[in-house]
Amino acid sequence: MSNLPYKIMTRLLNQLIILTLSTSNSLFAVNNKNEIKNVDNHTLSNYSQIRVSHVHLDLTVDFSQKELTGFAALSFEKQTETNTLVLDTKYLLIDRVEDQNEHKLDFNYLEADELLGTPLSIQLNDSCKRVKVFYKTTAKSEALDWLSSNQTAGKNFPFMYTQGQSIFTRSWIPIQDTPGIRVTYSADITVPDGMLAVMSASNPQQTNSSNRYHFEMKQSISPYLIALAVGELSFKSIDERTGVYAEPSMIESCSNELVDMGKMVDEAEKLYGQYDWDRYDVIVLPPSFPFGGMENPRLTFATPTIIAGDRSLVSLIAHELAHSWSGNLVTNATWNDFWLNEGFTVYFERRIMEALYGKDYTDMLALLGFQDLTSEISSLDEDMQKLKLKLNGLHPDDAMSDIAYEKGYFFLRMLEEKKGRAKMDSFLKNYFDDHKFQTITTEEFLAYLDQNLLQGKKDGLMINQWVYQSGLPANCPKVLSNRFVQAEKAVDVFLKKGVDNIVDAAADWSTHEWLHFIKHLPENINKHQLEKLDETFNLSLNGNAEILCVWFLISIKADYKPAFDPMKIFLTKIGRRKFLQPIYEELAKKPANKTWAKQVYEKARDNYHYVSFNTIDGILKD
Ligand code: BES
Ligand code: ZN
């Protein structure tokens, strides 16, 4: 009993020591209101004490070793008195660190975290203005996908690209890898003969003989948006400020598919203000790209699965373009605020689509989104159904559900319906303008919303329920699509009268009606019925990846074997996680299918980016 005060004293003292030694943000954040709410728990850097403001990269792309080697020179601004700069790194080999006068600086690694990587702590001297970190990437660097020439369309050159979002930039650049900071950047990239490098920056349009390319990104962006792709690439203009990069054999079909890109930028500007990034180009990557699209500023990275031949999947470009405002100009401060990036972007995307292709068309897209949302809600944990997330200890990619996208969209659509389109549009335009080149939290947005759109009149809008609670509030807008009603009727006719009776109706269906039709086939449909559909419409060999994906899913459920060979080809070629994940999950439900899936995966895994194979490893493990 008598030594209790002593114990308490020692514990307090220990805590004080830990607190003083801690590199976390908390100590310095307390003095500054702005810092506290901006704490991102997916970075181990000390970005609230000292902030990287400019990055210069000098990297050589070595395809034989599959590594990037060189340096990152980082300029910074101190927020508080500190002589330590802590950067995020993951799977990087650091060779040395120098100041601007080429004097070596001491550095050491702090405790590694399996998810967040190994923080690199650099001792700064008083006159230090800039640090140069010499390093190379490793085989484990998660951002990087290295493709052999066999995995490209042209088969002559290898290919590589990076994927930064959400926390992968640290695996190819030592940096404060948080959306809570913004940096400008420049780069010099050396590549092998005959290859072109492009980045989320000012870009070359053709290869040069020096094999070295210079890049500038003068507008400030969050580090997850720094991106690089290197390959045998051609460029084709769409109009004066838009164009497409792709492998030479794909360039015609890609530019033909994306011919409306220029108009999309024009419409987007009419809606929410000037496009602030100069050019808008798209690069169509090889099929291993794990996402549909990635909004790297000035240069959207896209999957070749949008090249359907009939321009039916271009809403993806409208989406990535819309991120030039929501996401790239106004950026979520932490990954818990991810819906501010994606929900706004889906809303903006559908407004662009409506302006270009009409309301009927866009209602189909919104209704497909609504269906995805309700099915997602039925399977997600309650905590993950909220717009504002609490992702402590979780990988932010796990937040990539339809909640941020579609619940976010319907929240904004609800506001539009209640306040009127004109008010909503001027509110959004001002929102982008007032927050451009800044990061924003959910709470800051809600305060801004209250002041500028709601003027204190929040009654009946259920704002808190939308943002902080699970499920869908009762005032969620209803979407009706007459074209989908027709597709549902066709399901009935097919089931009652046979496939011949829907041939006429289906003749002018778009991709979206096909998706709705297949998704509306009853759960208990049998393989003979699928066979009839396949014989008539050749669905197993459809050229559209979205249609193939839902067709394969129903074929697995009904055990319709003729779809399995085409499915194998699909799974081996395409690395887009949105397609792979549901197919492998469905296959994993039956032991025989799971065995088959594992065999396919053994060969296919090498064609996937880390983002995808990490997910599929989880699905197929025993
Ligand atoms: N920014 C996302 C991709 C992303 C999200 C990458 C989270 C890493 C973590 C991109 O804008 C996106 O949403 N892509 C979608 C397409 C879109 C039309 C919904 C995709 O890839 O499917
Ligand atoms: Zn997006």
mmCIF file of C-alpha atoms in Angstrom, residues 397-539:
data_model
loop_
_atom_site.group_PDB
_atom_site.id
_atom_site.type_symbol
_atom_site.label_atom_id
_atom_site.label_comp_id
_atom_site.label_asym_id
_atom_site.label_seq_id
_atom_site.Cartn_x
_atom_site.Cartn_y
_atom_site.Cartn_z
ATOM 1 C CA ASP A 397 -8.879 0.285 -49.584
ATOM 2 C CA ASP A 398 -11.321 -1.668 -47.463
ATOM 3 C CA ALA A 399 -13.451 1.471 -47.502
ATOM 4 C CA MET A 400 -13.867 1.158 -51.225
ATOM 5 C CA SER A 401 -17.448 -0.014 -51.021
ATOM 6 C CA ASP A 402 -20.524 1.411 -52.693
ATOM 7 C CA ILE A 403 -21.249 3.375 -49.525
ATOM 8 C CA ALA A 404 -18.826 6.215 -50.282
ATOM 9 C CA TYR A 405 -19.867 6.201 -53.942
ATOM 10 C CA GLU A 406 -23.588 5.569 -54.019
ATOM 11 C CA LYS A 407 -24.773 6.537 -50.541
ATOM 12 C CA GLY A 408 -22.692 9.679 -51.041
ATOM 13 C CA TYR A 409 -24.387 10.241 -54.407
ATOM 14 C CA PHE A 410 -27.894 9.749 -53.057
ATOM 15 C CA PHE A 411 -27.175 12.073 -50.139
ATOM 16 C CA LEU A 412 -26.258 14.854 -52.578
ATOM 17 C CA ARG A 413 -29.179 14.003 -54.840
ATOM 18 C CA MET A 414 -31.471 14.249 -51.811
ATOM 19 C CA LEU A 415 -30.087 17.743 -51.113
ATOM 20 C CA GLU A 416 -30.627 18.658 -54.760
ATOM 21 C CA GLU A 417 -34.241 17.455 -54.657
ATOM 22 C CA LYS A 418 -34.998 19.330 -51.436
ATOM 23 C CA LYS A 419 -33.259 22.593 -52.321
ATOM 24 C CA GLY A 420 -33.679 22.684 -56.075
ATOM 25 C CA ARG A 421 -31.085 22.189 -58.772
ATOM 26 C CA ALA A 422 -30.219 25.848 -59.246
ATOM 27 C CA LYS A 423 -29.349 26.359 -55.577
ATOM 28 C CA MET A 424 -27.485 23.071 -55.405
ATOM 29 C CA ASP A 425 -25.396 23.937 -58.443
ATOM 30 C CA SER A 426 -24.362 27.341 -57.221
ATOM 31 C CA PHE A 427 -23.582 25.829 -53.811
ATOM 32 C CA LEU A 428 -21.327 23.176 -55.373
ATOM 33 C CA LYS A 429 -19.599 25.640 -57.656
ATOM 34 C CA ASN A 430 -18.775 27.844 -54.672
ATOM 35 C CA TYR A 431 -17.737 24.834 -52.615
ATOM 36 C CA PHE A 432 -15.107 23.877 -55.192
ATOM 37 C CA ASP A 433 -13.981 27.450 -55.565
ATOM 38 C CA ASP A 434 -13.750 28.180 -51.836
ATOM 39 C CA HIS A 435 -11.781 25.006 -51.114
ATOM 40 C CA LYS A 436 -9.618 24.642 -54.199
ATOM 41 C CA PHE A 437 -6.150 23.232 -53.556
ATOM 42 C CA GLN A 438 -7.160 22.433 -49.998
ATOM 43 C CA THR A 439 -8.006 19.327 -48.034
ATOM 44 C CA ILE A 440 -11.298 19.005 -46.183
ATOM 45 C CA THR A 441 -12.868 16.878 -43.445
ATOM 46 C CA THR A 442 -16.484 15.731 -43.262
ATOM 47 C CA GLU A 443 -17.093 18.070 -40.341
ATOM 48 C CA GLU A 444 -15.761 21.079 -42.247
ATOM 49 C CA PHE A 445 -17.993 20.170 -45.176
ATOM 50 C CA LEU A 446 -21.066 19.851 -42.945
ATOM 51 C CA ALA A 447 -20.399 23.259 -41.403
ATOM 52 C CA TYR A 448 -19.987 24.752 -44.880
ATOM 53 C CA LEU A 449 -23.191 23.050 -46.052
ATOM 54 C CA ASP A 450 -25.099 24.393 -43.100
ATOM 55 C CA GLN A 451 -23.929 27.925 -43.705
ATOM 56 C CA ASN A 452 -24.156 28.049 -47.453
ATOM 57 C CA LEU A 453 -27.011 25.812 -48.538
ATOM 58 C CA LEU A 454 -29.163 25.028 -45.547
ATOM 59 C CA GLN A 455 -28.864 28.318 -43.672
ATOM 60 C CA GLY A 456 -29.627 26.523 -40.426
ATOM 61 C CA LYS A 457 -32.779 24.859 -41.799
ATOM 62 C CA LYS A 458 -31.807 21.215 -41.466
ATOM 63 C CA ASP A 459 -35.158 19.860 -40.295
ATOM 64 C CA GLY A 460 -36.290 16.739 -42.030
ATOM 65 C CA LEU A 461 -33.087 16.346 -44.036
ATOM 66 C CA MET A 462 -31.680 13.691 -41.683
ATOM 67 C CA ILE A 463 -28.146 14.940 -42.291
ATOM 68 C CA ASN A 464 -26.660 13.210 -39.253
ATOM 69 C CA GLN A 465 -28.371 9.984 -40.114
ATOM 70 C CA TRP A 466 -26.954 10.106 -43.654
ATOM 71 C CA VAL A 467 -23.422 10.802 -42.517
ATOM 72 C CA TYR A 468 -22.988 9.078 -39.177
ATOM 73 C CA GLN A 469 -25.428 6.168 -39.209
ATOM 74 C CA SER A 470 -25.761 2.892 -41.064
ATOM 75 C CA GLY A 471 -28.406 2.007 -43.651
ATOM 76 C CA LEU A 472 -30.338 4.343 -45.921
ATOM 77 C CA PRO A 473 -32.455 7.164 -44.469
ATOM 78 C CA ALA A 474 -36.164 7.270 -45.353
ATOM 79 C CA ASN A 475 -35.740 10.386 -47.512
ATOM 80 C CA CYS A 476 -33.412 8.598 -49.948
ATOM 81 C CA PRO A 477 -34.464 9.644 -53.478
ATOM 82 C CA LYS A 478 -36.272 7.121 -55.628
ATOM 83 C CA VAL A 479 -35.046 6.535 -59.169
ATOM 84 C CA LEU A 480 -37.295 5.218 -61.885
ATOM 85 C CA SER A 481 -36.152 4.093 -65.294
ATOM 86 C CA ASN A 482 -38.652 3.311 -67.971
ATOM 87 C CA ARG A 483 -36.010 1.554 -70.030
ATOM 88 C CA PHE A 484 -35.350 -0.797 -67.119
ATOM 89 C CA VAL A 485 -39.072 -1.487 -66.720
ATOM 90 C CA GLN A 486 -38.953 -2.760 -70.313
ATOM 91 C CA ALA A 487 -35.968 -4.966 -69.507
ATOM 92 C CA GLU A 488 -37.824 -6.393 -66.484
ATOM 93 C CA LYS A 489 -40.800 -7.155 -68.714
ATOM 94 C CA ALA A 490 -38.449 -9.013 -71.021
ATOM 95 C CA VAL A 491 -37.374 -11.210 -68.104
ATOM 96 C CA ASP A 492 -41.029 -12.204 -67.620
ATOM 97 C CA VAL A 493 -41.598 -12.821 -71.303
ATOM 98 C CA PHE A 494 -38.438 -14.912 -71.547
ATOM 99 C CA LEU A 495 -39.426 -17.062 -68.558
ATOM 100 C CA LYS A 496 -43.021 -17.568 -69.710
ATOM 101 C CA LYS A 497 -42.755 -17.667 -73.482
ATOM 102 C CA GLY A 498 -39.137 -18.465 -74.310
ATOM 103 C CA VAL A 499 -36.152 -16.654 -75.724
ATOM 104 C CA ASP A 500 -37.514 -16.103 -79.259
ATOM 105 C CA ASN A 501 -40.054 -13.686 -77.872
ATOM 106 C CA ILE A 502 -37.500 -11.220 -76.551
ATOM 107 C CA VAL A 503 -35.226 -11.019 -79.590
ATOM 108 C CA ASP A 504 -36.980 -7.936 -80.988
ATOM 109 C CA ALA A 505 -37.088 -6.115 -77.668
ATOM 110 C CA ALA A 506 -33.412 -6.806 -77.009
ATOM 111 C CA ALA A 507 -32.286 -5.660 -80.448
ATOM 112 C CA ASP A 508 -31.673 -2.066 -79.394
ATOM 113 C CA TRP A 509 -30.646 -2.616 -75.793
ATOM 114 C CA SER A 510 -27.643 -0.762 -74.458
ATOM 115 C CA THR A 511 -25.088 -2.386 -72.158
ATOM 116 C CA HIS A 512 -27.097 -1.085 -69.202
ATOM 117 C CA GLU A 513 -30.336 -2.807 -70.196
ATOM 118 C CA TRP A 514 -28.408 -6.026 -70.667
ATOM 119 C CA LEU A 515 -26.915 -5.666 -67.201
ATOM 120 C CA HIS A 516 -30.338 -5.046 -65.717
ATOM 121 C CA PHE A 517 -31.869 -7.960 -67.590
ATOM 122 C CA ILE A 518 -29.199 -10.448 -66.489
ATOM 123 C CA LYS A 519 -29.229 -9.213 -62.897
ATOM 124 C CA HIS A 520 -33.011 -9.620 -62.842
ATOM 125 C CA LEU A 521 -33.049 -13.226 -63.920
ATOM 126 C CA PRO A 522 -34.431 -15.260 -61.000
ATOM 127 C CA GLU A 523 -32.044 -16.857 -58.487
ATOM 128 C CA ASN A 524 -33.309 -20.312 -59.410
ATOM 129 C CA ILE A 525 -32.780 -20.015 -63.148
ATOM 130 C CA ASN A 526 -31.446 -23.276 -64.548
ATOM 131 C CA LYS A 527 -28.631 -24.069 -66.926
ATOM 132 C CA HIS A 528 -30.994 -24.973 -69.790
ATOM 133 C CA GLN A 529 -32.517 -21.525 -69.685
ATOM 134 C CA LEU A 530 -29.055 -19.970 -69.686
ATOM 135 C CA GLU A 531 -28.120 -22.164 -72.607
ATOM 136 C CA LYS A 532 -31.061 -20.755 -74.587
ATOM 137 C CA LEU A 533 -29.984 -17.199 -73.858
ATOM 138 C CA ASP A 534 -26.405 -18.014 -74.772
ATOM 139 C CA GLU A 535 -27.359 -19.680 -78.074
ATOM 140 C CA THR A 536 -29.408 -16.675 -79.083
ATOM 141 C CA PHE A 537 -27.286 -13.788 -77.777
ATOM 142 C CA ASN A 538 -23.806 -15.322 -77.564
ATOM 143 C CA LEU A 539 -23.379 -13.960 -74.044
#
